[in-house]
C-alpha cells in the first residue's frame, strides 16, 4: 500500500525537498509518486490536478504564502476533503507557530533538521492509527456504535489509541455534514467523556454543539476547558463564536482578541475584530489591526479586492492617510503596479467616499455611479458585502434614497444566506444602524409632487420637488423635472435652490452618454451650457 501512496513535499529549500524524498524512498515509498513544490502557488496547482495521500508542508516558504496560509487556502478551496495525512515541517517549534496550525489539526509536527529514524517512527505510528481508524469506521457502518466498541475491545488497544480512534470515527461522520448522524457523533464522543479526559474529543463535541447552537450544553464545557487551557486557540475561537451567536458582542470580541494575540495569522478572525471596532468606533485598536491585516493579507485566501477595499475604507475614516490618493493606498496593500479590471469598481467607490470628505458632492456622485456601472459588468461574485456596505454609506451621505434601499436589500439578502455565522451577527448589528431614511410620508410627498407636475401646477411642483431634493439627491426623475422647470423659469434664484439645480444637472452631465432630451434642452437654454464649477 505504501508504495502506491502519493506524496507532496512543499518546501522552499531544494535540499530539504531532496532529503525528505530520499528518506521516504528509503521508507519504501515509490519515487515516481513523490512530488515537490517550492512555494504555495505550485502546491495549489499540484493539489488541483490530483489528490495526495500525504502532504509535508514547510512553515516558512520564503517569498509568498507561509505554510499556514497554504493550508488555509487548501481547506478554503476544498482541496483536502479526502482527509490526507498532513505533516508540518518547521525549524520554529514555538507555541505561536504550533498553535497557529492547531486550527487545522495536522497529523504531526516534524522539527528540522529531519532525521531518518524520527520520520520513520512518526510515519509508522500515523499509518497504524489510520488503519485502525479505517477499520473502526467500517465496523460503525456495519454494526453501528456497538461495532466500534467491540472492535476496540477485541484489539485490546491502549487508552490513547481508543480515544484517538473513537474521535477519528466521530470526526469523519461530522465532516459528512449529515444532521441524522449528529446523535451518533455525540454518543461516540460522550463515551470518551465518561471515562477519560481527551481534549480532541472535547473540542469536536464543542464544535458539534456550536454548529447546533446548543448553548446550554456548550457553555459549561467551554468554561471547564478554558480553566484547563486558557490560551488554547480553538477553545478561544469556539468561545468567541458562541458568545457572538448569543449576541454577547463584547464578550465575543474579548475572546477573539485573545485568540488573535495567540496567533495573528487568521485573517477571518481579524476582519471580525475590525467589524466590531468599526461598529463601536474603537479607533485605537482598529489602527493596530489595520496594520496587521495589511501585513498578513497578501497571498492569503482573503487577498481579494473586497477586503482591500474594506481596509482602505477604514483607513479613510480613521487615519492620517485619509487624504492620500486612493490608488496609492491600494497599491500599498496589493503590492501591484497596476489596477486590474475587477479592482476598478472598488477604486471608484473609495474615491467617491474621499470626495465626500472634501465636500465635493458632484464628483462623489460621478465616482459612485462609475463604481455601480463597473461592478455590474464584472462577475457576480465581485459584488460583495463590503462593496454594498461602502455603497450604502455613500448613498446615505448623498441622500440617494433609491440607491440606499437597493444596497440595504442586497445586504439583507447576503446576511440571510449566512445568518448563522458570527460575522453576520456583527454585520447585522451594523446594518440595523444604516436603515434607509425614506418613509411612507416622504414617498407620498414624492408622488404628490409628480401629480402637481402632471396637472401643470408648475410653480407648486417645483417647490415640492425642491423640498424633496435633500432626501432624494441625484434621483433621475426629480433631476429631470427640476431641470425642465428651471429652464422654463419656474424655479426662483435662491442660492440654495440653484445649488440643487446644479446637482440635478450633474445627474446627467456626469454620464458618459447623456440622454437625448437633456442634449436638446442644453442646446436650447444657455444657462445649461454654463460650467458647473
Short mmCIF file of C-alpha atoms in Angstrom, two decimals:
data_model
loop_
_atom_site.label_atom_id
_atom_site.label_comp_id
_atom_site.label_asym_id
_atom_site.label_seq_id
_atom_site.Cartn_x
_atom_site.Cartn_y
_atom_site.Cartn_z
CA UNK A 1 0.00 0.00 0.00
CA UNK A 2 2.76 2.43 0.92
CA UNK A 3 4.45 2.17 -2.46
CA UNK A 4 1.30 3.37 -4.20
CA UNK A 5 0.64 6.37 -1.95
CA UNK A 6 1.24 9.80 -3.44
CA UNK A 7 3.19 12.44 -1.52
CA UNK A 8 3.60 16.21 -1.92
CA UNK A 9 6.58 17.92 -0.26
CA UNK A 10 6.28 21.72 -0.05
CA UNK A 11 9.50 23.48 0.95
CA UNK A 12 11.40 26.44 -0.48
CA UNK A 13 14.70 24.60 0.09
CA UNK A 14 15.64 22.12 -2.65
CA UNK A 15 17.98 20.42 -0.15
CA UNK A 16 15.10 19.77 2.28
CA UNK A 17 12.95 18.57 -0.62
CA UNK A 18 15.53 16.02 -1.76
CA UNK A 19 16.42 14.96 1.79
CA UNK A 20 12.77 14.30 2.64
CA UNK A 21 12.24 12.49 -0.65
CA UNK A 22 15.30 10.28 -0.03
CA UNK A 23 14.04 9.39 3.46
CA UNK A 24 10.65 8.44 2.01
CA UNK A 25 12.20 6.32 -0.74
CA UNK A 26 14.26 4.52 1.90
CA UNK A 27 10.97 4.00 3.73
CA UNK A 28 9.57 2.06 0.74
CA UNK A 29 7.72 4.92 -0.96
CA UNK A 30 7.84 4.91 -4.75
CA UNK A 31 9.97 7.78 -6.14
CA UNK A 32 7.57 8.41 -9.04
CA UNK A 33 4.74 9.12 -6.59
CA UNK A 34 6.67 11.81 -4.68
CA UNK A 35 6.21 15.40 -5.90
CA UNK A 36 7.98 18.56 -4.75
CA UNK A 37 6.81 22.19 -4.76
CA UNK A 38 8.89 25.22 -3.82
CA UNK A 39 6.04 27.60 -2.97
CA UNK A 40 2.33 27.79 -2.24
CA UNK A 41 1.29 28.54 -5.83
CA UNK A 42 2.99 25.40 -7.14
CA UNK A 43 1.48 23.35 -4.32
CA UNK A 44 -2.04 24.57 -5.07
CA UNK A 45 -1.64 23.70 -8.77
CA UNK A 46 -0.50 20.19 -7.86
CA UNK A 47 -3.46 19.75 -5.48
CA UNK A 48 -5.88 20.96 -8.15
CA UNK A 49 -4.53 18.36 -10.59
CA UNK A 50 -4.55 15.32 -8.29
CA UNK A 51 -5.25 14.15 -4.75
CA UNK A 52 -2.32 13.38 -2.45
CA UNK A 53 -2.33 10.83 0.36
CA UNK A 54 0.35 12.66 2.36
CA UNK A 55 1.44 16.33 2.50
CA UNK A 56 4.64 17.65 4.06
CA UNK A 57 4.29 21.43 4.47
CA UNK A 58 7.10 23.76 5.50
CA UNK A 59 6.03 26.70 7.66
CA UNK A 60 8.41 29.27 6.19
CA UNK A 61 8.15 29.15 2.40
CA UNK A 62 10.26 32.24 1.75
CA UNK A 63 8.63 34.74 -0.63
CA UNK A 64 4.86 34.39 -0.83
CA UNK A 65 2.47 32.42 1.34
CA UNK A 66 3.55 30.72 4.54
CA UNK A 67 2.75 27.06 5.10
CA UNK A 68 -0.10 28.17 7.35
CA UNK A 69 -1.59 30.36 4.61
CA UNK A 70 -1.19 27.50 2.15
CA UNK A 71 -3.05 25.14 4.46
CA UNK A 72 -5.81 27.72 4.87
CA UNK A 73 -6.13 28.08 1.10
CA UNK A 74 -6.24 24.34 0.54
CA UNK A 75 -9.03 23.95 3.10
CA UNK A 76 -10.89 27.01 1.83
CA UNK A 77 -10.72 25.72 -1.77
CA UNK A 78 -11.97 22.28 -0.62
CA UNK A 79 -8.83 20.51 -1.86
CA UNK A 80 -8.38 18.45 1.33
CA UNK A 81 -11.82 16.88 1.65
CA UNK A 82 -10.32 13.41 1.12
CA UNK A 83 -8.51 13.83 4.50
CA UNK A 84 -4.86 13.26 3.59
CA UNK A 85 -2.17 12.90 6.23
CA UNK A 86 -0.61 16.31 6.92
CA UNK A 87 2.83 16.81 8.46
CA UNK A 88 4.17 20.27 9.29
CA UNK A 89 7.90 20.82 8.76
CA UNK A 90 9.32 23.69 10.81
CA UNK A 91 12.54 24.90 12.31
CA UNK A 92 10.45 27.07 14.65
CA UNK A 93 8.57 24.93 17.15
CA UNK A 94 7.46 27.89 19.26
CA UNK A 95 3.95 27.74 20.79
CA UNK A 96 2.73 30.55 18.49
CA UNK A 97 3.62 28.56 15.34
CA UNK A 98 2.28 25.24 16.62
CA UNK A 99 -0.88 26.86 17.94
CA UNK A 100 -1.48 28.60 14.61
CA UNK A 101 -1.53 25.26 12.80
CA UNK A 102 -3.70 23.67 15.50
CA UNK A 103 -6.84 25.16 13.93
CA UNK A 104 -6.31 22.77 11.00
CA UNK A 105 -5.36 19.79 13.20
CA UNK A 106 -2.39 18.36 11.25
CA UNK A 107 -1.39 14.79 11.99
CA UNK A 108 2.08 15.65 13.31
CA UNK A 109 4.86 18.23 13.51
CA UNK A 110 8.42 17.48 12.37
CA UNK A 111 11.19 19.77 13.58
CA UNK A 112 14.06 20.41 11.19
CA UNK A 113 16.60 19.09 10.55
CA UNK A 114 14.76 15.88 9.66
CA UNK A 115 16.20 12.60 10.91
CA UNK A 116 15.59 9.30 9.18
CA UNK A 117 14.65 7.33 12.30
CA UNK A 118 12.35 10.04 13.64
CA UNK A 119 10.45 10.37 10.37
CA UNK A 120 10.09 6.61 10.01
CA UNK A 121 8.75 6.27 13.55
CA UNK A 122 6.24 9.09 13.10
CA UNK A 123 5.05 7.68 9.77
CA UNK A 124 4.68 4.18 11.22
CA UNK A 125 2.61 5.45 14.12
CA UNK A 126 0.32 7.56 11.93
CA UNK A 127 -0.14 4.76 9.37
CA UNK A 128 -1.02 2.25 12.07
CA UNK A 129 -3.52 4.65 13.62
CA UNK A 130 -5.05 5.38 10.21
CA UNK A 131 -5.53 1.65 9.57
CA UNK A 132 -7.29 1.28 12.95
CA UNK A 133 -9.46 4.31 12.18
CA UNK A 134 -10.47 2.88 8.80
CA UNK A 135 -11.37 -0.46 10.38
CA UNK A 136 -13.37 1.26 13.11
CA UNK A 137 -15.35 3.24 10.53
CA UNK A 138 -16.15 0.02 8.66
CA UNK A 139 -17.37 -1.51 11.92
CA UNK A 140 -19.58 1.52 12.53
CA UNK A 141 -21.07 1.32 9.04
CA UNK A 142 -21.76 -2.39 9.53
CA UNK A 143 -22.83 -2.57 13.18
CA UNK A 144 -23.13 0.99 14.47
CA UNK A 145 -21.55 2.26 17.68
CA UNK A 146 -21.58 -1.20 19.28
CA UNK A 147 -19.44 -2.43 16.40
CA UNK A 148 -16.79 0.23 17.09
CA UNK A 149 -16.76 -0.57 20.81
CA UNK A 150 -16.47 -4.30 20.11
CA UNK A 151 -13.58 -3.80 17.67
CA UNK A 152 -11.62 -1.68 20.20
CA UNK A 153 -12.20 -4.26 22.94
CA UNK A 154 -11.06 -7.18 20.79
CA UNK A 155 -7.98 -5.29 19.57
CA UNK A 156 -7.01 -4.55 23.19
CA UNK A 157 -5.90 -1.05 22.20
CA UNK A 158 -4.36 1.44 24.65
CA UNK A 159 -6.41 4.23 26.21
CA UNK A 160 -4.71 6.76 23.91
CA UNK A 161 -5.43 4.71 20.78
CA UNK A 162 -9.03 4.11 21.93
CA UNK A 163 -9.68 7.84 22.36
CA UNK A 164 -7.99 8.68 19.07
CA UNK A 165 -9.96 6.01 17.20
CA UNK A 166 -13.37 6.97 18.59
CA UNK A 167 -12.66 10.65 17.91
CA UNK A 168 -11.50 9.87 14.35
CA UNK A 169 -14.73 8.00 13.58
CA UNK A 170 -16.80 10.84 15.06
CA UNK A 171 -14.86 13.41 13.04
CA UNK A 172 -15.37 11.55 9.78
CA UNK A 173 -19.09 11.39 10.48
CA UNK A 174 -19.10 15.08 11.42
CA UNK A 175 -17.38 16.01 8.14
CA UNK A 176 -20.20 14.35 6.19
CA UNK A 177 -22.48 17.19 7.40
CA UNK A 178 -25.49 14.88 7.70
CA UNK A 179 -27.81 16.01 10.54
CA UNK A 180 -29.14 12.47 11.14
CA UNK A 181 -25.61 11.44 12.21
CA UNK A 182 -25.35 14.04 14.97
CA UNK A 183 -26.84 11.82 17.67
CA UNK A 184 -24.28 9.08 16.96
CA UNK A 185 -21.43 11.61 16.89
CA UNK A 186 -22.49 12.92 20.29
CA UNK A 187 -22.82 9.38 21.71
CA UNK A 188 -19.34 8.41 20.46
CA UNK A 189 -17.71 11.46 21.99
CA UNK A 190 -19.66 11.09 25.23
CA UNK A 191 -18.28 7.52 25.54
CA UNK A 192 -14.82 9.04 25.88
CA UNK A 193 -16.01 11.81 28.19
CA UNK A 194 -17.45 9.32 30.67
CA UNK A 195 -14.14 7.56 31.31
CA UNK A 196 -11.23 9.65 30.03
CA UNK A 197 -10.08 13.22 29.54
CA UNK A 198 -9.42 13.66 25.82
CA UNK A 199 -9.07 17.23 24.58
CA UNK A 200 -9.53 16.37 20.85
CA UNK A 201 -12.81 14.61 21.67
CA UNK A 202 -13.99 17.53 23.80
CA UNK A 203 -13.10 20.03 21.07
CA UNK A 204 -15.05 18.07 18.48
CA UNK A 205 -18.01 17.83 20.85
CA UNK A 206 -17.81 21.62 21.33
CA UNK A 207 -17.74 22.08 17.56
CA UNK A 208 -20.84 19.88 17.19
CA UNK A 209 -22.79 21.77 19.86
CA UNK A 210 -21.68 25.09 18.38
CA UNK A 211 -22.99 24.01 14.98
CA UNK A 212 -26.29 23.01 16.61
CA UNK A 213 -26.26 26.20 18.73
CA UNK A 214 -26.82 24.02 21.79
CA UNK A 215 -25.50 26.70 24.14
CA UNK A 216 -26.94 25.06 27.26
CA UNK A 217 -24.52 22.16 26.83
CA UNK A 218 -21.74 24.08 25.08
CA UNK A 219 -21.10 26.94 27.51
CA UNK A 220 -20.34 24.79 30.61
CA UNK A 221 -17.96 22.64 28.52
CA UNK A 222 -16.12 25.70 27.18
CA UNK A 223 -15.86 27.21 30.67
CA UNK A 224 -14.41 23.97 32.02
CA UNK A 225 -11.87 23.64 29.19
CA UNK A 226 -10.77 27.28 29.32
CA UNK A 227 -9.89 26.82 33.01
CA UNK A 228 -7.58 23.98 31.97
CA UNK A 229 -6.27 25.50 28.72
CA UNK A 230 -6.66 29.30 28.95
CA UNK A 231 -4.66 30.06 25.78
CA UNK A 232 -5.84 27.24 23.54
CA UNK A 233 -6.61 28.78 20.15
CA UNK A 234 -9.55 26.57 19.14
CA UNK A 235 -11.18 26.97 22.56
CA UNK A 236 -10.94 30.74 22.28
CA UNK A 237 -12.32 30.63 18.74
CA UNK A 238 -15.30 28.46 19.75
CA UNK A 239 -15.89 30.66 22.81
CA UNK A 240 -15.93 33.80 20.65
CA UNK A 241 -18.32 32.26 18.13
CA UNK A 242 -20.62 31.04 20.91
CA UNK A 243 -20.72 34.50 22.52
CA UNK A 244 -21.36 36.29 19.21
CA UNK A 245 -24.16 33.91 18.21
CA UNK A 246 -25.79 34.71 21.57
CA UNK A 247 -25.49 38.46 20.82
CA UNK A 248 -22.79 38.90 23.50
CA UNK A 249 -20.65 41.09 21.28
CA UNK A 250 -18.24 42.48 23.87
CA UNK A 251 -17.52 39.02 25.27
CA UNK A 252 -17.06 37.63 21.77
CA UNK A 253 -14.67 40.45 20.94
CA UNK A 254 -12.58 39.73 24.04
CA UNK A 255 -12.27 36.03 23.13
CA UNK A 256 -11.40 36.84 19.52
CA UNK A 257 -8.84 39.41 20.63
CA UNK A 258 -7.19 36.90 22.94
CA UNK A 259 -7.12 34.29 20.15
CA UNK A 260 -5.64 36.87 17.78
CA UNK A 261 -2.88 37.64 20.26
CA UNK A 262 -2.06 33.92 20.40
CA UNK A 263 -1.89 33.59 16.59
CA UNK A 264 -2.17 36.62 14.31
CA UNK A 265 -2.35 34.69 11.02
CA UNK A 266 -6.12 34.09 10.91
CA UNK A 267 -7.44 36.99 8.83
CA UNK A 268 -11.07 35.87 9.02
CA UNK A 269 -10.88 36.41 12.78
CA UNK A 270 -9.01 39.69 12.30
CA UNK A 271 -11.68 41.05 9.95
CA UNK A 272 -14.27 40.13 12.58
CA UNK A 273 -12.37 42.26 15.10
CA UNK A 274 -12.26 45.14 12.61
CA UNK A 275 -16.02 44.98 12.01
CA UNK A 276 -16.68 45.14 15.76
CA UNK A 277 -14.20 48.03 16.16
CA UNK A 278 -15.84 49.81 13.24
CA UNK A 279 -19.28 49.39 14.81
CA UNK A 280 -18.18 50.59 18.25
CA UNK A 281 -15.71 53.24 16.94
CA UNK A 282 -12.72 51.72 18.73
CA UNK A 283 -10.23 53.70 16.65
CA UNK A 284 -7.01 52.98 18.53
CA UNK A 285 -7.38 49.19 18.34
CA UNK A 286 -8.51 49.48 14.73
CA UNK A 287 -5.29 51.23 13.69
CA UNK A 288 -3.15 48.39 15.03
CA UNK A 289 -5.33 45.71 13.47
CA UNK A 290 -5.38 47.51 10.11
CA UNK A 291 -1.58 47.41 10.03
CA UNK A 292 -1.64 43.70 10.85
CA UNK A 293 -4.28 42.99 8.19
CA UNK A 294 -2.17 44.72 5.54
CA UNK A 295 0.87 42.73 6.66
CA UNK A 296 -0.83 39.31 6.51
CA UNK A 297 -3.32 39.85 3.67
CA UNK A 298 -1.14 39.22 0.64
CA UNK A 299 -1.11 35.59 -0.59
CA UNK A 300 -3.85 34.58 1.87
CA UNK A 301 -7.32 33.31 0.86
CA UNK A 302 -8.60 36.76 1.81
CA UNK A 303 -6.32 38.50 -0.73
CA UNK A 304 -9.28 39.84 -2.73
CA UNK A 305 -10.40 43.30 -3.87
CA UNK A 306 -13.34 43.40 -1.44
CA UNK A 307 -11.03 43.01 1.57
CA UNK A 308 -8.55 45.54 0.19
CA UNK A 309 -11.46 47.96 -0.18
CA UNK A 310 -12.63 47.33 3.38
CA UNK A 311 -9.16 48.13 4.74
CA UNK A 312 -8.79 51.31 2.66
CA UNK A 313 -12.31 52.42 3.64
CA UNK A 314 -11.42 52.11 7.33
CA UNK A 315 -8.17 53.98 6.70
CA UNK A 316 -10.09 56.82 5.06
CA UNK A 317 -12.31 57.13 8.10
CA UNK A 318 -9.83 56.81 10.92
CA UNK A 319 -6.27 57.61 9.96
CA UNK A 320 -3.87 60.26 8.80
CA UNK A 321 -3.97 58.61 5.37
CA UNK A 322 -7.46 59.89 4.56
CA UNK A 323 -6.19 62.48 2.04
CA UNK A 324 -3.72 60.21 0.24
CA UNK A 325 -4.60 59.14 -3.34
CA UNK A 326 -6.78 56.02 -3.34
CA UNK A 327 -4.63 54.19 -5.87
CA UNK A 328 -1.56 54.78 -3.72
CA UNK A 329 -3.29 53.31 -0.65
CA UNK A 330 -4.49 50.38 -2.76
CA UNK A 331 -1.04 49.57 -4.11
CA UNK A 332 0.40 49.64 -0.59
CA UNK A 333 -1.86 46.70 0.21
CA UNK A 334 -1.80 44.78 -3.07
CA UNK A 335 1.86 45.45 -3.97
CA UNK A 336 0.73 45.66 -7.60
CA UNK A 337 1.87 48.25 -10.11
CA UNK A 338 -1.43 48.38 -11.99
CA UNK A 339 -5.11 48.32 -11.02
CA UNK A 340 -6.97 45.36 -12.52
CA UNK A 341 -10.41 45.48 -14.12
CA UNK A 342 -12.02 43.76 -11.11
CA UNK A 343 -10.44 46.29 -8.73
CA UNK A 344 -11.52 49.41 -10.64
CA UNK A 345 -15.09 49.41 -9.26
CA UNK A 346 -13.73 49.49 -5.69
CA UNK A 347 -11.34 52.33 -6.60
CA UNK A 348 -14.23 54.43 -7.93
CA UNK A 349 -16.26 53.71 -4.80
CA UNK A 350 -13.45 54.72 -2.44
CA UNK A 351 -12.79 57.86 -4.47
CA UNK A 352 -16.46 58.76 -4.02
CA UNK A 353 -16.04 58.47 -0.25
CA UNK A 354 -12.94 60.65 -0.35
CA UNK A 355 -14.73 63.29 -2.47
CA UNK A 356 -17.50 63.44 0.14
CA UNK A 357 -14.92 64.09 2.86
CA UNK A 358 -13.74 67.05 0.78
CA UNK A 359 -17.31 68.38 0.28
CA UNK A 360 -17.32 67.58 -3.43
CA UNK A 361 -20.77 66.02 -3.77
CA UNK A 362 -20.84 66.26 -7.55
CA UNK A 363 -17.61 64.34 -8.05
CA UNK A 364 -18.66 61.89 -5.35
CA UNK A 365 -21.83 61.14 -7.28
CA UNK A 366 -19.92 60.72 -10.54
CA UNK A 367 -17.46 58.26 -8.98
CA UNK A 368 -20.26 56.40 -7.21
CA UNK A 369 -22.20 55.87 -10.44
CA UNK A 370 -18.99 54.77 -12.21
CA UNK A 371 -18.47 52.19 -9.44
CA UNK A 372 -22.02 50.85 -9.76
CA UNK A 373 -21.80 50.61 -13.54
CA UNK A 374 -18.38 48.92 -13.40
CA UNK A 375 -19.37 46.33 -10.79
CA UNK A 376 -22.40 45.38 -12.88
CA UNK A 377 -20.08 44.47 -15.75
CA UNK A 378 -17.96 42.09 -13.65
CA UNK A 379 -18.64 38.59 -12.36
CA UNK A 380 -21.47 38.28 -9.75
CA UNK A 381 -19.05 37.14 -7.01
CA UNK A 382 -17.30 40.52 -7.20
CA UNK A 383 -20.50 42.11 -5.85
CA UNK A 384 -19.54 41.53 -2.22
CA UNK A 385 -20.92 42.55 1.16
CA UNK A 386 -18.03 45.02 1.53
CA UNK A 387 -18.87 46.73 -1.78
CA UNK A 388 -22.54 47.14 -0.88
CA UNK A 389 -21.69 48.28 2.67
CA UNK A 390 -19.47 51.11 1.39
CA UNK A 391 -22.01 51.94 -1.33
CA UNK A 392 -24.79 52.14 1.28
CA UNK A 393 -22.77 54.57 3.38
CA UNK A 394 -22.04 56.77 0.35
CA UNK A 395 -25.63 56.76 -0.89
CA UNK A 396 -26.76 57.64 2.66
CA UNK A 397 -24.34 60.59 2.84
CA UNK A 398 -25.54 61.75 -0.59
CA UNK A 399 -29.19 61.23 0.45
CA UNK A 400 -29.80 58.99 -2.56
CA UNK A 401 -32.89 57.21 -1.26
CA UNK A 402 -33.42 54.70 -4.03
CA UNK A 403 -29.77 53.62 -4.01
CA UNK A 404 -29.91 53.28 -0.23
CA UNK A 405 -32.87 50.94 -0.49
CA UNK A 406 -31.22 48.82 -3.21
CA UNK A 407 -27.95 48.46 -1.25
CA UNK A 408 -29.78 47.77 2.00
CA UNK A 409 -31.87 45.00 0.43
CA UNK A 410 -28.81 43.34 -1.14
CA UNK A 411 -27.01 43.44 2.21
CA UNK A 412 -30.02 41.93 3.98
CA UNK A 413 -30.13 39.13 1.40
CA UNK A 414 -26.42 38.47 1.86
CA UNK A 415 -26.76 38.23 5.65
CA UNK A 416 -29.82 35.99 5.37
CA UNK A 417 -27.75 33.49 3.36
CA UNK A 418 -25.11 33.41 6.13
CA UNK A 419 -27.33 34.12 9.13
CA UNK A 420 -25.70 31.58 11.49
CA UNK A 421 -22.15 32.87 11.03
CA UNK A 422 -20.58 35.01 13.78
CA UNK A 423 -19.52 37.67 11.27
CA UNK A 424 -23.13 38.01 10.15
CA UNK A 425 -24.23 38.79 13.71
CA UNK A 426 -21.81 41.73 13.83
CA UNK A 427 -22.71 42.94 10.34
CA UNK A 428 -26.42 42.70 11.14
CA UNK A 429 -25.91 44.99 14.15
CA UNK A 430 -24.09 47.47 11.93
CA UNK A 431 -26.75 47.23 9.21
CA UNK A 432 -29.54 47.96 11.68
CA UNK A 433 -27.98 51.39 12.23
CA UNK A 434 -27.96 52.03 8.48
CA UNK A 435 -31.63 51.69 7.58
CA UNK A 436 -32.69 53.91 4.64
CA UNK A 437 -34.06 57.30 5.63
CA UNK A 438 -37.15 57.08 3.42
CA UNK A 439 -40.62 56.79 4.93
CA UNK A 440 -44.20 56.39 3.80
CA UNK A 441 -44.68 60.12 4.36
CA UNK A 442 -41.86 61.17 2.05
CA UNK A 443 -42.94 58.61 -0.56
CA UNK A 444 -46.38 60.19 -0.59
CA UNK A 445 -44.81 63.66 -0.98
CA UNK A 446 -42.79 62.32 -3.91
CA UNK A 447 -45.93 61.06 -5.66
CA UNK A 448 -47.78 64.28 -4.83
CA UNK A 449 -45.06 66.41 -6.45
CA UNK A 450 -45.25 64.36 -9.65
CA UNK A 451 -49.05 64.71 -9.68
CA UNK A 452 -48.72 68.50 -9.41
CA UNK A 453 -46.41 68.49 -12.42
CA UNK A 454 -48.80 66.31 -14.42
CA UNK A 455 -51.63 68.70 -13.56
CA UNK A 456 -49.46 71.63 -14.80
CA UNK A 457 -49.13 73.34 -11.41
CA UNK A 458 -45.52 74.08 -12.28
CA UNK A 459 -44.56 76.52 -9.53
CA UNK A 460 -46.09 74.36 -6.80
CA UNK A 461 -44.49 71.25 -8.31
CA UNK A 462 -41.09 72.95 -8.32
CA UNK A 463 -41.42 73.99 -4.69
CA UNK A 464 -42.42 70.46 -3.65
CA UNK A 465 -39.54 68.91 -5.56
CA UNK A 466 -37.00 71.31 -4.06
CA UNK A 467 -38.20 70.30 -0.61
CA UNK A 468 -37.74 66.64 -1.56
CA UNK A 469 -34.32 67.01 -3.19
CA UNK A 470 -32.22 66.81 0.03
CA UNK A 471 -33.77 63.37 0.65
CA UNK A 472 -33.68 62.19 -2.98
CA UNK A 473 -30.43 63.66 -4.26
CA UNK A 474 -29.45 62.62 -7.80
CA UNK A 475 -32.79 60.88 -8.34
CA UNK A 476 -33.17 60.69 -12.15
CA UNK A 477 -36.88 61.55 -12.20
CA UNK A 478 -36.66 64.52 -9.83
CA UNK A 479 -33.49 65.75 -11.50
CA UNK A 480 -35.14 65.87 -14.94
CA UNK A 481 -38.23 67.60 -13.57
CA UNK A 482 -36.17 70.26 -11.76
CA UNK A 483 -34.01 70.96 -14.84
CA UNK A 484 -37.05 71.36 -17.09
CA UNK A 485 -38.87 73.57 -14.56
CA UNK A 486 -35.76 75.71 -14.02
CA UNK A 487 -35.22 76.08 -17.78
CA UNK A 488 -38.73 77.50 -18.14
CA UNK A 489 -38.36 79.89 -15.22
CA UNK A 490 -40.45 78.10 -12.60
CA UNK A 491 -37.59 77.89 -10.07
CA UNK A 492 -36.50 81.02 -8.16
CA UNK A 493 -32.91 82.26 -7.86
CA UNK A 494 -32.40 81.37 -4.22
CA UNK A 495 -28.67 80.34 -3.88
CA UNK A 496 -29.52 77.04 -2.18
CA UNK A 497 -32.08 76.19 -4.84
CA UNK A 498 -29.60 76.97 -7.60
CA UNK A 499 -27.05 74.69 -5.94
CA UNK A 500 -29.61 71.89 -6.04
CA UNK A 501 -30.29 72.62 -9.72
CA UNK A 502 -26.56 72.23 -10.37
CA UNK A 503 -26.71 68.85 -8.61
CA UNK A 504 -29.71 67.92 -10.77
CA UNK A 505 -27.72 68.89 -13.89
CA UNK A 506 -24.75 66.82 -12.69
CA UNK A 507 -27.00 63.77 -12.57
CA UNK A 508 -26.84 63.82 -16.37
CA UNK A 509 -23.66 65.81 -17.02
CA UNK A 510 -21.66 63.10 -15.23
CA UNK A 511 -22.95 60.42 -17.61
CA UNK A 512 -20.68 59.35 -20.45
CA UNK A 513 -23.68 59.12 -22.80
CA UNK A 514 -26.07 61.94 -21.94
CA UNK A 515 -29.82 61.49 -22.63
CA UNK A 516 -31.15 62.97 -25.89
CA UNK A 517 -33.76 65.08 -24.09
CA UNK A 518 -31.02 66.68 -21.99
CA UNK A 519 -28.84 67.44 -25.02
CA UNK A 520 -31.81 69.08 -26.80
CA UNK A 521 -32.62 71.16 -23.73
CA UNK A 522 -28.98 72.13 -23.29
CA UNK A 523 -28.78 73.37 -26.88
CA UNK A 524 -31.91 75.46 -26.32
CA UNK A 525 -31.11 77.12 -22.97
CA UNK A 526 -27.86 79.00 -22.40
CA UNK A 527 -27.77 78.54 -18.60
CA UNK A 528 -27.47 74.78 -19.12
CA UNK A 529 -24.29 75.40 -21.10
CA UNK A 530 -22.57 77.16 -18.21
CA UNK A 531 -19.85 75.13 -16.43
CA UNK A 532 -20.87 73.54 -13.17
CA UNK A 533 -17.64 74.69 -11.48
#
